[in-house]
Short mmCIF file of C-alpha atoms in Angstrom, two decimals:
data_model
loop_
_atom_site.label_atom_id
_atom_site.label_comp_id
_atom_site.label_asym_id
_atom_site.label_seq_id
_atom_site.Cartn_x
_atom_site.Cartn_y
_atom_site.Cartn_z
CA MET K 101 3.37 12.68 2.28
CA ILE K 102 5.47 11.51 -0.65
CA SER K 103 6.08 13.58 -3.78
CA ASP K 104 5.83 12.30 -7.35
CA MET K 105 9.23 13.42 -8.60
CA ALA K 106 11.27 10.21 -8.45
CA GLU K 107 11.27 6.52 -7.60
CA ARG K 108 12.06 5.77 -3.99
CA VAL K 109 13.06 2.89 -1.79
CA VAL K 110 11.17 2.56 1.50
CA VAL K 111 13.01 0.86 4.37
CA ILE K 112 10.96 -0.24 7.39
CA ASN K 113 12.72 -1.16 10.64
CA SER K 114 9.99 -2.67 12.82
CA ALA K 115 11.72 -5.62 14.50
CA ALA K 116 12.32 -3.63 17.72
CA SER K 117 9.80 -1.75 19.89
CA GLU K 118 10.73 1.53 18.18
CA LYS K 119 9.34 1.57 14.63
CA ARG K 120 11.28 3.55 12.00
CA VAL K 121 10.57 4.21 8.34
CA ALA K 122 13.18 5.72 6.00
CA ILE K 123 12.62 7.07 2.49
CA LEU K 124 15.64 6.85 0.16
CA GLU K 125 15.96 8.72 -3.11
CA ASP K 126 19.02 7.95 -5.27
CA ASN K 127 20.47 6.10 -2.26
CA SER K 128 20.22 9.27 -0.17
CA LEU K 129 18.07 9.50 2.96
CA ILE K 130 15.44 12.21 2.47
CA GLU K 131 12.78 11.46 5.09
CA LEU K 132 12.73 9.61 8.41
CA TYR K 133 9.76 8.74 10.62
CA ILE K 134 9.98 7.36 14.16
CA ASP K 135 7.14 5.86 16.19
CA ARG K 136 7.53 4.97 19.85
CA ASP K 137 4.99 2.99 21.84
CA GLU K 138 5.07 5.25 24.89
CA LYS K 139 4.97 8.51 22.90
CA GLU K 140 1.37 8.91 21.78
CA ARG K 141 0.94 10.57 18.40
CA LEU K 142 -2.00 12.95 18.31
CA VAL K 143 -2.07 14.35 14.75
CA GLY K 144 -5.08 12.97 12.88
CA ASN K 145 -6.86 11.78 16.03
CA ILE K 146 -10.47 12.88 16.48
CA TYR K 147 -11.81 13.77 19.94
CA LYS K 148 -14.96 14.88 21.62
CA GLY K 149 -13.56 17.71 23.72
CA LYS K 150 -14.90 20.25 26.15
CA VAL K 151 -14.31 23.98 25.70
CA ILE K 152 -12.48 25.25 28.81
CA ASN K 153 -12.32 28.92 27.92
CA VAL K 154 -12.72 31.26 24.94
CA VAL K 155 -10.13 34.01 24.43
CA HIS K 156 -11.67 36.53 22.04
CA GLY K 157 -8.43 38.55 21.81
CA LEU K 158 -6.71 35.48 20.32
CA LYS K 159 -9.83 34.46 18.38
CA ALA K 160 -9.31 31.01 19.83
CA ALA K 161 -10.67 28.54 22.35
CA PHE K 162 -8.82 26.12 24.61
CA VAL K 163 -10.31 22.64 24.56
CA ASN K 164 -9.79 19.77 26.98
CA ILE K 165 -9.25 16.59 24.93
CA GLY K 166 -7.99 14.48 27.82
CA GLN K 167 -4.31 15.20 27.22
CA GLU K 168 -1.71 16.83 29.47
CA ARG K 169 -2.28 20.22 27.83
CA ASN K 170 -5.49 21.73 26.48
CA GLY K 171 -5.71 22.00 22.71
CA PHE K 172 -5.67 25.32 20.83
CA LEU K 173 -8.68 25.77 18.54
CA PRO K 174 -8.67 28.83 16.21
CA LEU K 175 -12.17 30.27 15.95
CA SER K 176 -11.48 31.76 12.51
CA GLU K 177 -9.79 29.42 10.01
CA ILE K 178 -9.87 28.44 6.37
CA PRO K 179 -11.91 25.23 6.02
CA TYR K 180 -9.57 22.27 5.51
CA GLN K 181 -6.58 24.61 5.35
CA GLN K 182 -4.13 21.70 5.67
CA LEU K 183 -5.58 20.09 2.51
CA VAL K 184 -6.35 22.92 0.09
CA GLU K 185 -2.74 23.38 -1.05
CA ASP K 186 -2.54 19.71 -2.06
CA ALA K 187 -5.78 19.63 -4.04
CA GLU K 188 -7.79 21.96 -6.23
CA ILE K 189 -10.85 22.40 -4.07
CA GLU K 190 -13.25 25.25 -3.54
CA VAL K 191 -13.54 26.12 0.13
CA GLU K 192 -16.15 28.03 2.01
CA SER K 193 -15.10 31.51 3.07
CA THR K 194 -13.52 31.84 6.50
CA ARG K 195 -16.16 31.91 9.19
CA GLU K 196 -15.85 32.43 12.92
CA LEU K 197 -16.71 29.38 14.97
CA ALA K 198 -19.25 30.16 17.70
CA VAL K 199 -18.39 28.24 20.87
CA LYS K 200 -18.90 28.83 24.57
CA GLU K 201 -17.35 27.53 27.78
CA ASN K 202 -18.28 23.97 28.83
CA GLN K 203 -19.57 23.22 25.31
CA ASP K 204 -18.84 19.77 23.88
CA ILE K 205 -17.24 19.84 20.44
CA ILE K 206 -15.86 17.29 17.95
CA ILE K 207 -12.39 18.31 16.79
CA GLN K 208 -9.31 16.85 15.07
CA VAL K 209 -5.63 17.39 15.92
CA THR K 210 -3.58 19.07 13.16
CA LYS K 211 -0.30 19.73 15.04
CA GLU K 212 1.44 18.02 17.94
CA SER K 213 2.17 19.72 21.26
CA TYR K 214 5.35 21.76 20.97
CA SER K 215 7.54 23.78 23.32
CA GLY K 216 5.05 23.98 26.17
CA LYS K 217 2.09 24.60 23.85
CA GLY K 218 -0.84 22.24 23.54
CA PRO K 219 -1.85 20.52 20.29
CA ARG K 220 -3.46 22.59 17.54
CA LEU K 221 -7.01 21.63 16.66
CA THR K 222 -9.52 22.10 13.86
CA SER K 223 -13.29 21.74 13.76
CA TYR K 224 -13.09 20.66 10.10
CA VAL K 225 -12.86 16.88 10.47
CA SER K 226 -11.49 14.66 7.68
CA LEU K 227 -10.91 10.92 7.33
CA PRO K 228 -8.08 9.87 4.96
CA GLY K 229 -7.93 6.65 2.99
CA ARG K 230 -5.55 5.47 0.25
CA TYR K 231 -7.61 6.95 -2.57
CA VAL K 232 -9.83 9.60 -1.01
CA VAL K 233 -10.14 11.92 1.96
CA LEU K 234 -13.68 12.22 3.32
CA LEU K 235 -14.52 15.82 4.28
CA VAL K 236 -17.14 15.69 7.01
CA ASN K 237 -17.94 19.44 7.08
CA SER K 238 -17.87 20.25 3.35
CA ARG K 239 -19.80 19.41 0.19
CA HIS K 240 -16.98 20.20 -2.24
CA ILE K 241 -14.95 17.81 -4.38
CA GLY K 242 -11.23 18.22 -5.05
CA VAL K 243 -8.56 16.32 -6.98
CA SER K 244 -4.88 16.09 -6.07
CA ARG K 245 -2.75 18.63 -7.93
CA LYS K 246 -0.29 15.83 -8.70
CA ILE K 247 -2.81 14.31 -11.12
CA ARG K 248 -2.16 16.52 -14.14
CA ASP K 249 -4.07 14.69 -16.89
CA ARG K 250 -7.22 16.74 -17.54
CA ASN K 251 -9.32 13.75 -18.66
CA LYS K 252 -8.26 11.71 -15.64
CA ARG K 253 -9.14 14.60 -13.32
CA GLN K 254 -12.60 14.95 -14.89
CA LYS K 255 -13.25 11.20 -14.65
CA LEU K 256 -12.28 11.17 -10.96
CA ARG K 257 -14.60 14.10 -10.25
CA GLU K 258 -17.46 12.18 -11.88
CA ILE K 259 -16.69 9.11 -9.76
CA ALA K 260 -16.61 11.27 -6.64
CA ARG K 261 -19.94 12.94 -7.44
CA LYS K 262 -21.53 9.54 -8.01
CA HIS K 263 -20.39 8.06 -4.69
CA ARG K 264 -20.17 11.10 -2.41
CA PRO K 265 -22.12 10.62 0.86
CA PRO K 266 -24.94 13.14 1.46
CA ARG K 267 -23.82 16.58 2.73
CA MET K 268 -20.13 15.58 2.65
CA GLY K 269 -17.13 16.32 0.44
CA LEU K 270 -14.23 14.34 -1.02
CA ILE K 271 -10.64 14.86 -2.08
CA LEU K 272 -9.30 12.36 -4.61
CA ARG K 273 -5.71 11.52 -3.64
CA THR K 274 -2.87 10.84 -6.08
CA ALA K 275 -3.25 7.06 -5.74
CA ALA K 276 -6.83 7.35 -7.04
CA SER K 277 -5.39 7.82 -10.54
CA LEU K 278 -4.55 4.09 -10.55
CA ALA K 279 -7.75 2.90 -8.85
CA SER K 280 -10.98 1.61 -10.40
CA ASP K 281 -14.44 3.06 -9.80
CA GLU K 282 -15.22 0.07 -7.57
CA MET K 283 -12.06 0.46 -5.45
CA ILE K 284 -12.78 4.16 -4.87
CA SER K 285 -16.46 3.59 -4.06
CA GLU K 286 -15.60 0.79 -1.62
CA GLU K 287 -13.18 3.04 0.23
CA ILE K 288 -15.69 5.89 0.37
CA LYS K 289 -18.23 3.47 1.83
CA SER K 290 -15.69 2.26 4.41
CA LEU K 291 -14.75 5.81 5.46
CA TYR K 292 -18.42 6.77 5.74
CA GLU K 293 -19.01 3.76 8.01
CA ASP K 294 -16.02 4.87 10.09
CA TRP K 295 -17.66 8.28 10.49
CA GLN K 296 -20.94 6.70 11.59
CA GLY K 297 -18.98 4.78 14.23
CA ILE K 298 -17.32 8.01 15.36
CA LYS K 299 -20.71 9.70 15.74
CA GLU K 300 -21.92 6.76 17.82
CA LYS K 301 -18.92 7.08 20.16
CA ALA K 302 -19.57 10.82 20.42
CA LYS K 303 -22.72 10.06 22.42
CA HIS K 304 -20.43 9.45 25.41
CA ASP K 305 -19.41 12.32 27.68
CA GLY K 306 -16.19 14.13 26.75
CA PRO K 307 -13.33 14.41 26.73
CA VAL K 308 -13.01 11.11 24.86
CA ILE K 309 -11.08 9.89 21.82
CA LEU K 310 -13.36 9.00 18.92
CA TYR K 311 -10.84 7.96 16.27
CA LYS K 312 -7.14 7.11 16.43
CA GLU K 313 -4.83 7.34 13.44
CA PRO K 314 -3.18 4.02 12.42
CA ASP K 315 0.39 3.33 13.49
CA LEU K 316 3.39 4.53 11.47
CA VAL K 317 3.74 1.48 9.21
CA ILE K 318 0.09 1.44 8.09
CA ARG K 319 0.00 5.24 7.73
CA MET K 320 2.98 5.02 5.40
CA MET K 321 1.31 2.36 3.25
CA ARG K 322 -1.83 4.48 3.11
CA ASP K 323 0.02 7.63 2.04
CA LEU K 324 2.55 6.20 -0.44
CA HIS K 325 1.81 6.65 -4.13
CA PRO K 326 2.64 3.48 -6.12
CA LYS K 327 4.31 5.42 -8.95
CA ASP K 328 6.88 6.78 -6.48
CA VAL K 329 7.94 3.50 -4.92
CA LYS K 330 10.40 1.04 -6.41
CA THR K 331 10.76 -1.36 -3.45
CA ILE K 332 9.61 -1.62 0.17
CA PHE K 333 11.95 -3.54 2.49
CA VAL K 334 10.63 -4.76 5.87
CA ASP K 335 12.81 -6.46 8.50
CA ASP K 336 10.00 -8.13 10.45
CA GLU K 337 7.75 -10.90 9.11
CA ALA K 338 4.81 -9.98 11.38
CA SER K 339 4.87 -6.41 10.06
CA LEU K 340 5.15 -7.66 6.48
CA ASN K 341 2.07 -9.85 6.96
CA ARG K 342 0.16 -6.92 8.47
CA ILE K 343 1.10 -4.68 5.53
CA GLU K 344 -0.02 -7.38 3.07
CA ARG K 345 -3.40 -7.70 4.80
CA TYR K 346 -3.90 -3.93 4.71
CA LEU K 347 -2.94 -3.58 1.03
CA LYS K 348 -5.18 -6.48 -0.02
CA ARG K 349 -8.06 -4.71 1.70
CA ARG K 350 -7.30 -1.14 0.57
CA GLY K 351 -5.53 -1.52 -2.78
CA GLY K 352 -2.77 -3.94 -3.73
CA GLU K 353 -0.66 -1.92 -6.20
CA LEU K 354 2.28 -2.02 -3.78
CA LEU K 355 2.07 -5.73 -2.95
CA SER K 356 4.52 -6.81 -5.67
CA ARG K 357 7.12 -4.37 -4.32
CA LEU K 358 7.18 -5.72 -0.77
CA ARG K 359 10.35 -7.54 0.28
CA LEU K 360 11.26 -9.24 3.56
CA TYR K 361 14.78 -8.19 4.52
CA GLN K 362 16.79 -11.17 5.84
CA GLY K 363 20.34 -9.82 5.78
CA GLU K 364 22.82 -10.46 8.58
CA SER K 365 23.39 -6.80 9.47
CA PRO K 366 20.56 -4.57 10.79
CA ILE K 367 18.47 -3.16 7.96
CA PHE K 368 19.34 0.50 8.64
CA ASP K 369 23.06 -0.34 8.69
CA GLN K 370 22.77 -2.26 5.42
CA PHE K 371 21.32 0.79 3.64
CA GLY K 372 23.67 3.28 5.32
CA ILE K 373 20.77 4.93 7.13
CA GLU K 374 22.26 4.85 10.64
CA ASP K 375 25.25 6.89 9.41
CA GLU K 376 22.90 9.39 7.76
CA ILE K 377 20.91 9.75 10.99
CA ARG K 378 24.09 10.43 12.97
CA LYS K 379 25.11 13.11 10.44
CA ALA K 380 21.63 14.66 10.64
CA LEU K 381 22.15 15.21 14.37
CA GLU K 382 25.41 17.11 13.83
CA ARG K 383 25.69 20.87 13.61
CA LYS K 384 28.11 20.98 10.67
CA ILE K 385 27.48 19.31 7.31
CA TRP K 386 30.27 19.15 4.74
CA LEU K 387 29.53 19.68 1.07
CA LYS K 388 31.30 17.75 -1.70
CA SER K 389 33.11 20.89 -2.88
CA GLY K 390 34.73 21.41 0.52
CA GLY K 391 32.28 24.06 1.68
CA TYR K 392 29.91 23.42 4.56
CA ILE K 393 26.69 24.53 6.23
CA THR K 394 25.91 24.83 9.93
CA ILE K 395 22.42 24.31 11.36
CA ASP K 396 21.53 25.77 14.76
CA GLU K 397 18.08 25.01 16.15
CA THR K 398 16.68 27.37 18.80
CA GLU K 399 13.21 27.72 20.27
CA ALA K 400 12.51 30.85 18.21
CA LEU K 401 14.06 29.92 14.85
CA VAL K 402 16.54 27.78 12.95
CA ALA K 403 19.68 29.52 11.67
CA ILE K 404 21.55 28.03 8.69
CA ASP K 405 24.91 29.48 7.68
CA VAL K 406 26.67 28.72 4.36
CA ASN K 407 30.50 28.80 4.23
CA THR K 408 33.10 28.17 1.52
CA GLY K 409 35.39 26.22 3.86
CA ARG K 410 38.04 24.16 2.08
CA SER K 411 36.72 25.14 -1.38
CA ALA K 412 38.11 28.70 -1.07
CA GLN K 413 40.91 28.01 -3.58
CA GLU K 414 38.67 29.03 -6.51
CA LYS K 415 40.21 32.12 -8.16
CA ASN K 416 36.90 33.77 -9.06
CA PRO K 417 35.18 34.78 -5.76
CA GLU K 418 31.77 35.34 -7.37
CA ALA K 419 31.84 31.95 -9.10
CA LEU K 420 32.95 30.29 -5.85
CA ALA K 421 30.18 31.93 -3.85
CA TYR K 422 27.53 31.05 -6.44
CA GLN K 423 28.63 27.41 -6.83
CA THR K 424 28.81 26.91 -3.06
CA ASN K 425 25.39 28.51 -2.51
CA ILE K 426 23.84 26.31 -5.22
CA GLU K 427 25.36 23.19 -3.66
CA ALA K 428 24.36 24.31 -0.17
CA ILE K 429 20.74 24.99 -1.17
CA LYS K 430 20.37 21.40 -2.38
CA GLU K 431 21.65 20.06 0.93
CA ILE K 432 19.56 22.54 2.94
CA ALA K 433 16.37 21.39 1.18
CA ARG K 434 17.25 17.78 2.01
CA GLN K 435 18.10 18.57 5.63
CA LEU K 436 14.85 20.50 6.17
CA ARG K 437 12.94 17.36 5.21
CA LEU K 438 15.21 14.86 6.92
CA ARG K 439 15.41 16.80 10.20
CA ASP K 440 11.74 17.79 9.84
CA ILE K 441 12.59 21.36 10.77
CA GLY K 442 9.53 23.58 11.21
CA GLY K 443 8.82 27.23 11.91
CA LEU K 444 11.03 30.16 10.93
CA VAL K 445 14.27 29.32 9.07
CA ILE K 446 16.98 31.93 8.40
CA ILE K 447 19.54 31.09 5.68
CA ASP K 448 22.69 33.22 5.58
CA LEU K 449 24.04 32.76 2.06
CA ILE K 450 27.59 33.58 1.00
CA ASP K 451 27.71 37.17 -0.27
CA MET K 452 27.43 37.55 -4.04
CA ALA K 453 27.85 40.73 -6.08
CA LYS K 454 25.30 39.87 -8.78
CA ARG K 455 21.61 40.08 -7.89
CA GLY K 456 20.86 37.63 -10.70
CA ASN K 457 22.91 34.94 -8.95
CA TYR K 458 20.83 35.37 -5.81
CA MET K 459 17.64 35.00 -7.86
CA ARG K 460 18.94 31.81 -9.49
CA VAL K 461 19.81 30.35 -6.07
CA ILE K 462 16.33 31.17 -4.72
CA SER K 463 14.67 29.77 -7.86
CA ASN K 464 16.63 26.55 -7.36
CA LEU K 465 15.49 26.36 -3.75
CA LYS K 466 11.84 26.76 -4.76
CA LYS K 467 12.13 23.87 -7.23
CA LEU K 468 13.73 21.65 -4.59
CA LEU K 469 11.11 22.50 -1.96
CA LYS K 470 8.31 21.42 -4.31
CA LYS K 471 9.32 17.86 -3.42
CA ASP K 472 8.65 18.58 0.25
CA ARG K 473 5.48 17.12 1.80
CA ALA K 474 5.32 20.10 4.22
CA HIS K 475 3.93 23.47 3.19
CA TYR K 476 6.40 26.36 3.10
CA LYS K 477 6.64 30.06 2.29
CA ILE K 478 9.79 31.82 1.08
CA GLY K 479 10.24 35.45 2.15
CA LYS K 480 12.23 38.25 0.56
CA LEU K 481 16.01 38.34 0.41
CA THR K 482 17.51 41.03 2.67
CA ASN K 483 20.26 43.44 1.63
CA PHE K 484 22.68 41.31 3.64
CA GLY K 485 22.07 38.13 1.64
CA VAL K 486 19.84 36.56 4.30
CA LEU K 487 16.84 34.54 3.15
CA GLU K 488 13.85 33.80 5.36
CA LEU K 489 11.38 30.96 4.94
CA THR K 490 8.79 29.23 7.05
CA ARG K 491 8.13 25.49 6.95
CA GLU K 492 5.01 23.85 8.32
CA ARG K 493 5.50 22.17 11.68
CA THR K 494 3.18 19.24 12.46
CA ARG K 495 5.47 17.20 14.73
CA LEU K 496 8.73 17.38 16.65
CA SER K 497 11.93 17.74 14.65
CA LEU K 498 14.38 14.83 14.42
CA SER K 499 16.63 16.45 17.03
CA GLU K 500 13.72 16.96 19.42
CA THR K 501 12.62 13.35 18.90
CA ILE K 502 16.01 11.72 19.41
CA LYS K 503 17.79 14.12 21.78
CA GLU K 504 17.09 15.80 25.11
CA THR K 505 18.65 18.60 27.15
CA CYS K 506 22.09 17.75 28.53
CA PRO K 507 21.89 17.36 32.34
CA HIS K 508 25.48 18.58 32.87
CA CYS K 509 25.66 21.87 30.95
CA LEU K 510 22.55 23.68 32.24
CA GLY K 511 20.66 23.21 28.98
CA VAL K 512 23.30 24.63 26.63
CA GLY K 513 23.76 21.35 24.76
CA ARG K 514 21.72 18.29 23.88
CA VAL K 515 22.51 14.59 24.22
CA LEU K 516 20.93 11.42 22.90
CA SER K 517 17.66 10.98 24.79
CA ARG K 518 17.38 8.11 27.24
CA ARG K 519 14.59 6.59 25.15
CA SER K 520 16.77 6.78 22.01
CA LEU K 521 19.69 5.13 23.83
CA TYR K 522 17.38 2.38 25.07
CA SER K 523 16.20 1.76 21.48
CA TYR K 524 19.82 1.65 20.31
CA ILE K 525 20.73 -0.87 23.06
CA GLU K 526 17.69 -2.96 22.12
CA ARG K 527 18.67 -3.09 18.45
CA ARG K 528 22.31 -3.89 19.29
CA LEU K 529 21.37 -6.79 21.60
CA MET K 530 18.94 -8.21 19.06
CA MET K 531 21.71 -8.06 16.45
CA GLU K 532 24.09 -9.89 18.83
CA GLN K 533 21.42 -12.36 19.99
CA GLU K 534 23.20 -15.57 18.95
CA ARG K 535 26.42 -14.53 20.68
CA ILE K 536 24.93 -13.36 23.98
CA SER K 537 21.89 -15.61 24.55
CA GLY K 538 21.77 -17.73 27.69
CA GLY K 539 22.60 -16.80 31.29
CA THR K 540 22.75 -13.27 32.67
CA ILE K 541 24.12 -10.08 31.13
CA GLU K 542 24.86 -6.74 32.78
CA ILE K 543 24.21 -3.43 31.03
CA ARG K 544 26.28 -0.57 32.46
CA VAL K 545 24.99 2.96 31.80
CA SER K 546 25.13 6.38 33.46
CA PRO K 547 23.08 6.68 36.70
CA ARG K 548 20.52 8.89 34.92
CA VAL K 549 20.01 6.39 32.09
CA ALA K 550 19.97 3.49 34.57
CA ASP K 551 17.11 5.15 36.45
CA PHE K 552 15.13 5.39 33.20
CA LEU K 553 15.81 1.73 32.27
CA ILE K 554 14.91 0.43 35.74
CA THR K 555 11.68 2.43 36.02
CA THR K 556 10.13 3.75 32.80
CA ALA K 557 11.56 1.07 30.49
CA PHE K 558 11.36 -1.83 32.96
CA GLY K 559 8.64 -3.68 31.02
CA GLY K 560 10.53 -3.29 27.76
CA ILE K 561 13.80 -4.54 29.30
CA LYS K 562 12.03 -7.59 30.70
CA GLU K 563 10.40 -8.31 27.33
CA LEU K 564 13.73 -7.85 25.52
CA GLY K 565 15.43 -10.33 27.85
CA ALA K 566 12.74 -12.92 27.16
CA LYS K 567 13.02 -12.32 23.41
CA ILE K 568 16.79 -12.88 23.22
CA GLY K 569 16.96 -15.51 25.98
CA VAL K 570 18.91 -13.73 28.74
CA ASN K 571 18.35 -12.26 32.17
CA ILE K 572 19.24 -8.54 32.06
CA VAL K 573 20.71 -6.63 35.01
CA ILE K 574 21.00 -2.82 34.83
CA THR K 575 23.97 -1.27 36.68
CA PRO K 576 24.49 2.50 37.12
CA ASP K 577 28.11 3.54 36.47
CA LYS K 578 29.34 7.15 36.80
CA ALA K 579 32.27 6.33 34.50
CA VAL K 580 29.92 5.68 31.57
CA GLY K 581 28.89 8.73 29.50
CA GLU K 582 25.30 9.84 28.94
CA ASN K 583 25.36 8.53 25.35
CA GLU K 584 27.23 5.31 26.10
CA PHE K 585 26.60 1.78 27.35
CA LYS K 586 28.61 -1.38 28.04
CA VAL K 587 27.34 -4.96 28.07
CA PHE K 588 29.03 -7.71 30.09
CA ARG K 589 28.38 -11.43 30.55
CA ILE K 590 28.23 -12.26 34.27
CA HIS K 591 29.55 -15.87 34.15
CA PRO K 592 32.35 -15.81 33.11
CA TYR K 593 32.66 -12.03 33.45
CA GLN K 594 33.58 -10.53 30.07
CA GLU K 595 32.64 -7.50 27.97
CA LEU K 596 30.37 -8.43 25.08
CA THR K 597 29.64 -5.16 23.33
CA SER K 598 29.48 -1.42 23.87
CA GLY K 599 28.29 1.73 22.22
#
């Protein structure tokens, strides 16, 4: 999940019901993860499913895993395709999976549901730990490509061969380079016991969940490489204690870097992250030179346009175009990661006369994308200076997570989702707790948001009121915008805060 190119600061906002983790590099936000209690994450989960139908034309089966939509299971796939690019591992040749309708099958989710499509599945099950990934359907051993020392790689392979469970395979993760033989063997033993428990659960009739991935905070601790991380800030003592317990059990290299944040302002405000998130939801992004890029997300593709903007005063047009493209490419690489944009991406560069300049821009992009945790492929440059690339999609983009279709413009635009606004209100009230505690407060929001707060989020509102010591009343108000809210004290009646 995290590359080995630079030291990072990890900022964990877990005081509210919505958990958020930000990765900062050189004080710049490069990755953001959001976990919501009511939005179940499927990637990594293992299920015993039931094959509903087999479509030979698609070379795929649709499998009921107990979710709203049936999962999509390719019948012909590269074993452990999602792992082979991260580790040097021999894989068995592609084989076609033989399944039939009503058959029970153990599968794992590799991609979330997206745009009306069900989750993507694989029959090649793996269990990740901090140091190793246990490959249930393979006997091969691989070592992370990020471990470059030849002697270290050989030593890790020997450790893996010594402790590998019968008829199973292993991938040694980057963090294994700092682990002892005993630490690695203990984790392998633990993962093997987890698999035995999964097999025991699989005796029940499907569809049934057999294994659920840990929550966001623990996943992040599992996937971070100690060499990358300078400091980890956490704004909630309960979460800090949970992280400490996990790291003591599964490897404590990060323990000394944990810090409890106790500042007066919210942790994401203190690190400038809230401003970065707001900018990441905007269409236009200004570059330091005065140029800018625009990012338009559609269902079919993402279009990125590079413009010179206010920097057009440069006398040499070729130099201006090249410098702006170079600057834009750096920001585009960051935005792809931050917005978690997946699928087909079209980049319309500023026209340049020299082919060599285009090649240098593309070479720069390739270097920047090596830092990306997602897999990508860069296509050929067209005669019109348009570059195509594809980026792996495993979850919803930032925009899809935080926003929803605008109810007033027939789907042309997007507004902050009701769940995102609720989370924002929750964080604001917790920040203002000392000033507003006691008595009754009224939260005025648009009728549509009010309906969500009174029904779907009722339990959360009640819990929030108890936490900050107030009784909360929700009032629909047509004068309040879809992305806005106002908070009033009832006795005496006065406005307390708004957003």
